[in-house]
Amino acid sequence: MSYAAYKMMHWPTGIDNCASGFVTHCRADFTPQIPLNQTDDLESDWPSRRGIGPVPNLIVTAANILEIFAVRVQEEGSREARNSTEVKRGGVMDGVSGISLELVCNYRLHGNVESVEVLSIGGGNGFRGRDSIILAFQDAKISVMEFDDSIHGLRTTSMHCFEGLEWLHLKRGRETFARGPLLKADPQGRCCGVLVYDLQMIILKAAQAGSGFVGEDDTFGSGGAVSACVESSYIINLRDLDMKHVKDFMFVHGYIEPVMVILHERELTWAGRVSWKRHTCMISALSISTTLKQHPLIWSAANLPHDAYKLLAVPSPIGGVLVISANAIHYHSQSASCALALNSYAVSADNSQELTRSSFSVELDAANATWLLNDVALLSTKTGELLLLTLVYDGRVVQRLDLSQSKASVLTSGITTVGNSLFFLGSRLGDSLLVQYSGGSGASAFPSGLKEEVGDIEGDAPLTKRLRRSSSDALQDMVGGEELSLYGSAPNNSESAQKTFLFAVRDSLTNVGPLKDFSYGLRINADANASGIAKQSNYELVCCSGHGKNGALCVLRQSIRPEMITEVELPGCKGIWSVYHKSTRSHNADSSKMADDDDEYHAYLIISLEARTMVLETADLLTEVTESVDYYVQGRTIAAGNLFGRRRVIQVFERGARILDGSFMTQELCIPSPNSETSSSSESSTVMSVSIADPYVLLRLTEGSILLLVGDPATCTVSINSPTGFEGSRKLVSACTLYHDKGPEPWLRKASTDAWLSTGIGESVDSADGGPHDQGDVYCVICYENGTLEIFDVPNFNCVFSVEKFASGRTHLVDAYSKESSEDSEKVSNKSSEELTGQGRKENVKNMMVVELAMQRWSRNHSRPFLFGILTDGTIFCYHAYLFEGPENASRVGDSVSAQNSAGLNNINASRLRNLRFIRISLDAYTREETSNGTLSQRITIFKNISGYQGFFLSGSRPAWFMLFRQRLRVHPQLCDGFIVAFTVLHNVNCNHGFIYVTSQGILKICQMPSSSNYDNYWPVQKIPLRGTPHQVTYFAERNLYPLIVSVPVHKPVNQVLSSLVDQEVGHQMDNHNLSSDELHQTYTVDEFEVRILEPQKSAGPWETKATIPMQSSENALTVRVVTLFNTTTKENESLLAIGTAYVQGEDVAARGRVLLFSLGRNTDNPQNLVSEVYSKELKGAISALASLQGHLLIASGPKIILHKWTGSELNGIAFYDAPPLYVVSLNIVKNFILLGDVHKSIYFLSWKEQGAQLSLLAKDFGSLDCFATEFLIDGSTLSLMVSDEQKNIQIFYYAPKMSESWKGQKLLSRAEFHVGAHVTKFLRLQMLSTSSDRSSASAGSDKTNRFALLFGTLDGSIGCIAPLDELTFRRLQSLQKKLIDAVPHVAGLNPRSFRRFRSNGKAHRPGPDSIVDCELLCHYEMLPLEEQLEIAHQIGTTRSQILSNLNDLTLGTSFL
């Protein structure tokens, strides 16, 4: 393996930062239905119903992922709330029945986001300004981004970089820094501060709205809204202000100029000196004058606790700042100060006055906080409890602080208030939650007896409904929604000013991180006969993720395996359709009846074979009724569907169509033969594809023309209508579809200027006149063979939208008649026509055309239509529609009409959808078809309800599910059946909202969606809550069991904990004379370890714990492995469970550990005897890693590595190696080679020789490296060593004793290095699958290669793989990568090369070869327009198809799971 590719397969999900702001809309865009409660009024009587008010966007980042969500609120009693079928979370609160997050845009950046801040724009509520997002990246890069309506995405407005040679002096000679840049913005948006290199404060001055270059409201460039932006920046060196160790800073409220408060430590202290030197922190308030660049000190406060770490700015009208430390909370302002002690460790600075103590004891290190009201802060502790901190104040003087316990929740990494009644808990350790709160005042509102029953806010609405979809973190207490609305309890004293709050969880974002360890095992429903790529779907990854009470096993499967109900053989099937039949259907289906329609059963199943058609009745049993119905059964069917509100069935075959009422035909139509002059063989005109949108049916005929069948609902008959303008046209239609813009408010009507007044988000306020008669509009989307796409309204066939060169796949589609796009397209067309002729010889792209189209808007409030297209080479385009009203639109269209000089345009002009635009969405998980086969069957089947999910299914050789969640498509492949030729939904008695598909082998399967998984994730995931921290998991294949290490925190009395810290052998007596008796009886939290053995369950329920192996007190289980040992007595191999442990008893006791061997019994009937201990032995040093080496057991105990043989009753050491490893992190074995990674000393490469019974060191890496994980990488006959480290890099080493630079083989040489940007905790070696290119060279029978990829998991919740490449492919992809660095505009202006460079964190490091290509960058190639793809391929001397096939082979070869 000299070359490799780095590929992400599951992107990070652990949320690091969250913020909220009006990024995609203004505050003025809201039309509040309910009078808002102003938070300024100081009376505490609340209105009876509080409006939600303007809701900002939620911005979250997870490692290098940036996502912006819109918060969608459903008022109770509004029409959407009545119609919606999906289950709501959290009941009704404040007149709101449902709140959900909806994705606006998401980006994968070339750099990890260190901190996020929203730069708000000034102005009141009526001002039409927007906020901007500021992102900070490692070392000192800052990007300011705003949302641009015209491209429906973020645009970088300014970039600030303080790295490189000219800024080297800012580091003051230091190389390593504790944290990346820290961002904080002024609450009024006047400036923003960035702390870089620990001591340099960069002030970014914001451009004032209304100053020079921002004009009046109507001339704004970006569609009527102006965003905050940064004008200039300058640097303050905090060292000059005599600040040494800055911990945090914050801008405070209530001053005329921005005032920054900095928390810093004057001289450091440490745990051993705390009794002597304790109050070392202080805060200093600087008034920042951005124009004069001056920063005078206006007030300061000293003598703050040494463990103060966070500032919280108190909102107006109070002002001031809260300083949070581990044991106390201090409030300081210019005029007043007060403090609150949280536990017995807090002492005041001069020991004179006693601190006020809170009513309960809590530790606040690592807390996060946000404001719910202007005097109530919400704190989230390290154990996941939510605390409410109330400021009791008079005027602007805070008299005291009041702390009360509220509910328990997820362990947070960030917390932000969203609007005036929501907050978001972002988490790296569990699922992130969006919570609605509603507050009243006075503790008398609730009996104080409930003080003890403070519930978790993770519970959910009626559990029976929610159990299937809810995140496992939300299932912590199994109570109904009623008991959950507990009030935050308050001490029942009469003068308590405690406000009480109700909470309701409204939405959650799934997180599978941090992945500490995973193992690879068989699924429950695995198919033993599968081969090739289908075999991969037999496996699943079982991951240890989460921490503490959020600990869970995440079961990840990349591909979906449906639950089969029944299967039948059915050779030669070409298509399958299910239809409804309801004879007593009313004339106009009322929209409120739509919910009932969902539960109507299908009546008939129509199956098209090669030369005939079968009809089945879908009652209790599928019975064939082909002979007794009037369906056309003599030839194959092209399509079938329902018309006239499901009262009739239409069946279209090659030469005609039939309308049926149930099983009786009411009308038959013949396809008229076309004009004889257009096609010489006039009799050959048959139907190619069909699209049905009640009451219209669109047919595409073989010679490229279209026909429209128009239905008349009154008589239930259909007439043929040949659209005008298409008869004599020479433009051949290559694909077409009908789009039914359903619903009381058709979405596309907003896109034509006359019908829609731009009211921003208020557009969704429902009008009362949208009655049952209004069933929406129907449009026809047509793509011609020359690549032009046009949208017509039906049945008049006026063109309302057109785009040139749709087939080239541009990132944005704009109507050709709007001025800006026509200028662009002229440039493009002139340029590209010359290029294409020049490259026509090299690559055949002339016949690239769209072969299938689909357009759909799934029913949800605020949802926007999607447009899908499939090209001849199997590429899939996915476009999402959005609205953009360009400036001075009306006048521009006038110009272009004269330019287009066509007479009929003036009257059409008004109805054009000129505000409609489409943005292209990348589809990552999708693998394109290898070849486009001749059968042009339709591959996209749209479904509206399969087990409650909506989306579409893509059939073909790489079938996949595209599911829609929060306006985002999730792509999940289905590998288990190979090629799927036909698919349809089926809902009847035995198959509830299921589906049917037919494989190419001719097997028809009736299935349902597995309900246990959550599909709103990059991979389908099932979370099994453990209520403890999982550490390591392994797989016992013989019995399909998963042994895993779990630790659960347990409260123990202090004296019991202290007695365990004594060395029993020496027999010292612990002297407790310095502890009082009551302190000895306090409790202390200790982690207790156990090994649980879990068995997967067939149903969706939690897995069953088969057995538990407890550890002794203060004994930590460090590793668990299934090992195969050769029993020297019986001369046979045994599979045993080996556990390595360590006693953690403090620094006064010598380290010891135990190795335990268990046999997992064969008898299944008695679960008690499942696990029996066969051996245990105590060794010196912690046993941190175990492995079996050719039947022997290799144990890493402390600084020694010992090899043991197994006699059946005991382990005997036969060889050892004394390396200087301090602590072995990981141990890998291939044949007789050993790779071990050390916590500080990098990696060692050893070999074991049987004849001399010796372990010998072959080579090692002489550098110092803090290893996280190691593994062997095998490529054919080449063995390489992979290691990941604490700086988020990976390195590949190789052993080459013949090379001179390896110092005669002592030193491992570097083969490649790469910065992953996440801590890789585990590598798993998996055999790569053979792809088309391998098959030709290898023997035809084998589907395996001798090439292994490494699957890895990270602490951010991402999964990726490192796959070996051959040199030719590597060189081609590497030159493509170099081109793409310049060819693609990167989000936030980040450079992928600098992101992927090895980070050594100041240590000396010789750069290694650059032999890994980055697929995160290469995946941009497919998103480029076709002309640019060809141009780049031409420049690097290859072809587009060659590049795409290389990328495709890589995806296929690594499509594990």
PDB file of C-alpha atoms in Angstrom, residues 526-689:
ATOM      1  CA  ALA A 526     -28.966 -12.008   7.990  1.00  0.00           C
ATOM      2  CA  ASP A 527     -29.226 -14.108   4.831  1.00  0.00           C
ATOM      3  CA  ALA A 528     -26.695 -16.934   4.835  1.00  0.00           C
ATOM      4  CA  ASN A 529     -26.862 -17.474   1.064  1.00  0.00           C
ATOM      5  CA  ALA A 530     -26.054 -13.916   0.042  1.00  0.00           C
ATOM      6  CA  SER A 531     -22.930 -13.315  -2.017  1.00  0.00           C
ATOM      7  CA  GLY A 532     -21.044 -10.359  -3.413  1.00  0.00           C
ATOM      8  CA  ILE A 533     -22.169  -6.929  -2.397  1.00  0.00           C
ATOM      9  CA  ALA A 534     -25.514  -8.199  -1.070  1.00  0.00           C
ATOM     10  CA  LYS A 535     -23.623 -10.101   1.608  1.00  0.00           C
ATOM     11  CA  GLN A 536     -22.494  -6.808   3.124  1.00  0.00           C
ATOM     12  CA  SER A 537     -25.992  -6.061   4.243  1.00  0.00           C
ATOM     13  CA  ASN A 538     -25.768  -9.024   6.631  1.00  0.00           C
ATOM     14  CA  TYR A 539     -23.565  -7.053   8.983  1.00  0.00           C
ATOM     15  CA  GLU A 540     -24.002  -4.203  11.430  1.00  0.00           C
ATOM     16  CA  LEU A 541     -21.754  -2.013  13.538  1.00  0.00           C
ATOM     17  CA  VAL A 542     -22.450  -2.081  17.262  1.00  0.00           C
ATOM     18  CA  CYS A 543     -20.913   1.051  18.764  1.00  0.00           C
ATOM     19  CA  CYS A 544     -20.253   2.261  22.285  1.00  0.00           C
ATOM     20  CA  SER A 545     -21.438   5.831  22.366  1.00  0.00           C
ATOM     21  CA  GLY A 546     -22.480   8.447  24.842  1.00  0.00           C
ATOM     22  CA  HIS A 547     -21.508   8.925  28.445  1.00  0.00           C
ATOM     23  CA  GLY A 548     -23.148   8.493  31.834  1.00  0.00           C
ATOM     24  CA  LYS A 549     -26.905   8.387  31.642  1.00  0.00           C
ATOM     25  CA  ASN A 550     -26.735   9.158  27.924  1.00  0.00           C
ATOM     26  CA  GLY A 551     -24.634   6.050  27.364  1.00  0.00           C
ATOM     27  CA  ALA A 552     -26.064   3.803  24.659  1.00  0.00           C
ATOM     28  CA  LEU A 553     -25.237   1.111  22.198  1.00  0.00           C
ATOM     29  CA  CYS A 554     -25.768   2.491  18.702  1.00  0.00           C
ATOM     30  CA  VAL A 555     -26.479  -0.151  16.115  1.00  0.00           C
ATOM     31  CA  LEU A 556     -25.555   1.314  12.728  1.00  0.00           C
ATOM     32  CA  ARG A 557     -26.351  -0.241   9.387  1.00  0.00           C
ATOM     33  CA  GLN A 558     -25.477   1.575   6.213  1.00  0.00           C
ATOM     34  CA  SER A 559     -28.073  -0.248   4.131  1.00  0.00           C
ATOM     35  CA  ILE A 560     -31.725  -0.973   4.819  1.00  0.00           C
ATOM     36  CA  ARG A 561     -32.855  -4.593   5.131  1.00  0.00           C
ATOM     37  CA  PRO A 562     -36.654  -4.695   4.900  1.00  0.00           C
ATOM     38  CA  GLU A 563     -38.640  -7.031   7.154  1.00  0.00           C
ATOM     39  CA  MET A 564     -40.093  -9.591   4.788  1.00  0.00           C
ATOM     40  CA  ILE A 565     -43.700 -10.713   5.215  1.00  0.00           C
ATOM     41  CA  THR A 566     -43.815 -13.171   2.316  1.00  0.00           C
ATOM     42  CA  GLU A 567     -42.148 -13.896  -1.027  1.00  0.00           C
ATOM     43  CA  VAL A 568     -43.270 -15.583  -4.267  1.00  0.00           C
ATOM     44  CA  GLU A 569     -41.451 -16.511  -7.450  1.00  0.00           C
ATOM     45  CA  LEU A 570     -42.547 -14.376 -10.366  1.00  0.00           C
ATOM     46  CA  PRO A 571     -40.193 -14.567 -13.344  1.00  0.00           C
ATOM     47  CA  GLY A 572     -40.156 -11.975 -16.118  1.00  0.00           C
ATOM     48  CA  CYS A 573     -41.784  -9.118 -14.229  1.00  0.00           C
ATOM     49  CA  LYS A 574     -41.450  -5.644 -15.760  1.00  0.00           C
ATOM     50  CA  GLY A 575     -43.544  -3.451 -13.500  1.00  0.00           C
ATOM     51  CA  ILE A 576     -45.954  -3.510 -10.601  1.00  0.00           C
ATOM     52  CA  TRP A 577     -48.680  -1.080  -9.467  1.00  0.00           C
ATOM     53  CA  SER A 578     -51.220  -1.042  -6.658  1.00  0.00           C
ATOM     54  CA  VAL A 579     -54.515   0.840  -7.115  1.00  0.00           C
ATOM     55  CA  TYR A 580     -57.399   1.864  -4.905  1.00  0.00           C
ATOM     56  CA  HIS A 581     -61.057   1.460  -5.686  1.00  0.00           C
ATOM     57  CA  LYS A 582     -63.810   3.247  -3.859  1.00  0.00           C
ATOM     58  CA  SER A 583     -67.174   3.266  -5.551  1.00  0.00           C
ATOM     59  CA  THR A 584     -69.095   5.402  -3.074  1.00  0.00           C
ATOM     60  CA  ARG A 585     -66.675   8.293  -3.167  1.00  0.00           C
ATOM     61  CA  SER A 586     -68.107  11.777  -2.901  1.00  0.00           C
ATOM     62  CA  HIS A 587     -67.645  14.155  -5.829  1.00  0.00           C
ATOM     63  CA  ASN A 588     -64.983  16.368  -4.291  1.00  0.00           C
ATOM     64  CA  ALA A 589     -62.736  14.795  -1.725  1.00  0.00           C
ATOM     65  CA  ASP A 590     -62.597  17.248   1.131  1.00  0.00           C
ATOM     66  CA  SER A 591     -59.091  18.028   2.269  1.00  0.00           C
ATOM     67  CA  SER A 592     -59.968  17.102   5.825  1.00  0.00           C
ATOM     68  CA  LYS A 593     -60.771  13.574   4.628  1.00  0.00           C
ATOM     69  CA  MET A 594     -57.230  13.151   3.384  1.00  0.00           C
ATOM     70  CA  ALA A 595     -56.215  11.639   6.683  1.00  0.00           C
ATOM     71  CA  ASP A 596     -58.788   8.872   6.217  1.00  0.00           C
ATOM     72  CA  ASP A 597     -57.569   8.274   2.652  1.00  0.00           C
ATOM     73  CA  ASP A 598     -54.242   7.377   4.122  1.00  0.00           C
ATOM     74  CA  ASP A 599     -55.754   4.351   5.815  1.00  0.00           C
ATOM     75  CA  GLU A 600     -57.698   3.110   2.828  1.00  0.00           C
ATOM     76  CA  TYR A 601     -56.579  -0.331   1.662  1.00  0.00           C
ATOM     77  CA  HIS A 602     -55.454  -1.028  -1.882  1.00  0.00           C
ATOM     78  CA  ALA A 603     -57.922  -2.983  -3.990  1.00  0.00           C
ATOM     79  CA  TYR A 604     -55.926  -4.426  -6.914  1.00  0.00           C
ATOM     80  CA  LEU A 605     -52.330  -5.213  -7.706  1.00  0.00           C
ATOM     81  CA  ILE A 606     -51.403  -5.023 -11.408  1.00  0.00           C
ATOM     82  CA  ILE A 607     -48.281  -6.901 -12.456  1.00  0.00           C
ATOM     83  CA  SER A 608     -46.858  -6.420 -15.936  1.00  0.00           C
ATOM     84  CA  LEU A 609     -44.903  -9.354 -17.350  1.00  0.00           C
ATOM     85  CA  GLU A 610     -43.041  -9.426 -20.659  1.00  0.00           C
ATOM     86  CA  ALA A 611     -46.041 -10.366 -22.807  1.00  0.00           C
ATOM     87  CA  ARG A 612     -49.049 -10.274 -20.524  1.00  0.00           C
ATOM     88  CA  THR A 613     -50.483  -8.618 -17.435  1.00  0.00           C
ATOM     89  CA  MET A 614     -51.633 -10.234 -14.198  1.00  0.00           C
ATOM     90  CA  VAL A 615     -54.224  -8.697 -11.901  1.00  0.00           C
ATOM     91  CA  LEU A 616     -54.414  -9.662  -8.235  1.00  0.00           C
ATOM     92  CA  GLU A 617     -56.994  -8.738  -5.657  1.00  0.00           C
ATOM     93  CA  THR A 618     -55.400  -7.485  -2.467  1.00  0.00           C
ATOM     94  CA  ALA A 619     -57.956  -8.614   0.073  1.00  0.00           C
ATOM     95  CA  ASP A 620     -56.908 -10.876   2.970  1.00  0.00           C
ATOM     96  CA  LEU A 621     -54.982 -12.995   0.480  1.00  0.00           C
ATOM     97  CA  LEU A 622     -53.451 -12.049  -2.844  1.00  0.00           C
ATOM     98  CA  THR A 623     -55.657 -13.950  -5.303  1.00  0.00           C
ATOM     99  CA  GLU A 624     -55.240 -13.796  -9.044  1.00  0.00           C
ATOM    100  CA  VAL A 625     -58.356 -12.457 -10.788  1.00  0.00           C
ATOM    101  CA  THR A 626     -56.831 -11.940 -14.247  1.00  0.00           C
ATOM    102  CA  GLU A 627     -59.574 -13.861 -16.042  1.00  0.00           C
ATOM    103  CA  SER A 628     -62.558 -12.235 -14.358  1.00  0.00           C
ATOM    104  CA  VAL A 629     -61.703  -8.541 -14.808  1.00  0.00           C
ATOM    105  CA  ASP A 630     -61.880  -6.180 -17.759  1.00  0.00           C
ATOM    106  CA  TYR A 631     -58.258  -5.106 -17.488  1.00  0.00           C
ATOM    107  CA  TYR A 632     -56.131  -5.343 -20.622  1.00  0.00           C
ATOM    108  CA  VAL A 633     -54.200  -8.557 -19.958  1.00  0.00           C
ATOM    109  CA  GLN A 634     -52.979  -9.586 -23.438  1.00  0.00           C
ATOM    110  CA  GLY A 635     -49.812  -7.439 -23.391  1.00  0.00           C
ATOM    111  CA  ARG A 636     -47.618  -5.646 -20.916  1.00  0.00           C
ATOM    112  CA  THR A 637     -48.862  -2.664 -18.939  1.00  0.00           C
ATOM    113  CA  ILE A 638     -46.939   0.615 -18.994  1.00  0.00           C
ATOM    114  CA  ALA A 639     -48.576   2.163 -15.934  1.00  0.00           C
ATOM    115  CA  ALA A 640     -51.684   2.103 -13.789  1.00  0.00           C
ATOM    116  CA  GLY A 641     -53.130   4.516 -11.275  1.00  0.00           C
ATOM    117  CA  ASN A 642     -56.246   6.143  -9.875  1.00  0.00           C
ATOM    118  CA  LEU A 643     -58.264   9.028 -11.292  1.00  0.00           C
ATOM    119  CA  PHE A 644     -61.216  11.107 -10.090  1.00  0.00           C
ATOM    120  CA  GLY A 645     -60.462  10.862  -6.392  1.00  0.00           C
ATOM    121  CA  ARG A 646     -59.843   7.116  -6.530  1.00  0.00           C
ATOM    122  CA  ARG A 647     -63.261   6.387  -8.094  1.00  0.00           C
ATOM    123  CA  ARG A 648     -61.719   5.073 -11.310  1.00  0.00           C
ATOM    124  CA  VAL A 649     -58.604   3.163 -12.287  1.00  0.00           C
ATOM    125  CA  ILE A 650     -56.683   3.991 -15.445  1.00  0.00           C
ATOM    126  CA  GLN A 651     -54.488   1.344 -17.023  1.00  0.00           C
ATOM    127  CA  VAL A 652     -52.151   2.410 -19.827  1.00  0.00           C
ATOM    128  CA  PHE A 653     -50.672  -0.177 -22.193  1.00  0.00           C
ATOM    129  CA  GLU A 654     -48.505   0.222 -25.285  1.00  0.00           C
ATOM    130  CA  ARG A 655     -51.303   1.011 -27.756  1.00  0.00           C
ATOM    131  CA  GLY A 656     -53.985   2.541 -25.571  1.00  0.00           C
ATOM    132  CA  ALA A 657     -55.605   2.953 -22.200  1.00  0.00           C
ATOM    133  CA  ARG A 658     -58.624   1.694 -20.277  1.00  0.00           C
ATOM    134  CA  ILE A 659     -60.686   3.383 -17.596  1.00  0.00           C
ATOM    135  CA  LEU A 660     -62.166   0.933 -15.094  1.00  0.00           C
ATOM    136  CA  ASP A 661     -64.643   1.186 -12.276  1.00  0.00           C
ATOM    137  CA  GLY A 662     -63.438  -1.578 -10.004  1.00  0.00           C
ATOM    138  CA  SER A 663     -63.220  -4.559 -12.295  1.00  0.00           C
ATOM    139  CA  PHE A 664     -65.510  -3.216 -15.054  1.00  0.00           C
ATOM    140  CA  MET A 665     -64.256  -1.182 -17.969  1.00  0.00           C
ATOM    141  CA  THR A 666     -66.102   2.087 -18.558  1.00  0.00           C
ATOM    142  CA  GLN A 667     -64.013   3.485 -21.415  1.00  0.00           C
ATOM    143  CA  GLU A 668     -61.248   2.415 -23.787  1.00  0.00           C
ATOM    144  CA  LEU A 669     -58.937   4.770 -25.662  1.00  0.00           C
ATOM    145  CA  CYS A 670     -56.615   4.104 -28.549  1.00  0.00           C
ATOM    146  CA  ILE A 671     -53.413   6.055 -29.118  1.00  0.00           C
ATOM    147  CA  PRO A 672     -53.916   7.972 -32.374  1.00  0.00           C
ATOM    148  CA  SER A 673     -51.146   7.368 -34.874  1.00  0.00           C
ATOM    149  CA  PRO A 674     -49.097  10.528 -35.454  1.00  0.00           C
ATOM    150  CA  ASN A 675     -49.038  12.549 -38.687  1.00  0.00           C
ATOM    151  CA  SER A 676     -47.516  10.392 -41.388  1.00  0.00           C
ATOM    152  CA  GLU A 677     -45.030  13.047 -42.463  1.00  0.00           C
ATOM    153  CA  THR A 678     -43.300  13.277 -39.092  1.00  0.00           C
ATOM    154  CA  SER A 679     -42.693   9.572 -38.809  1.00  0.00           C
ATOM    155  CA  SER A 680     -42.580   7.262 -41.800  1.00  0.00           C
ATOM    156  CA  SER A 681     -43.477   4.094 -39.928  1.00  0.00           C
ATOM    157  CA  SER A 682     -46.590   5.534 -38.409  1.00  0.00           C
ATOM    158  CA  GLU A 683     -47.768   2.264 -36.891  1.00  0.00           C
ATOM    159  CA  SER A 684     -44.802   2.032 -34.501  1.00  0.00           C
ATOM    160  CA  SER A 685     -45.980   4.770 -32.150  1.00  0.00           C
ATOM    161  CA  THR A 686     -46.306   3.230 -28.708  1.00  0.00           C
ATOM    162  CA  VAL A 687     -46.366   4.628 -25.199  1.00  0.00           C
ATOM    163  CA  MET A 688     -42.976   4.866 -23.510  1.00  0.00           C
ATOM    164  CA  SER A 689     -43.727   6.436 -20.144  1.00  0.00           C
TER     165      SER A 689
END
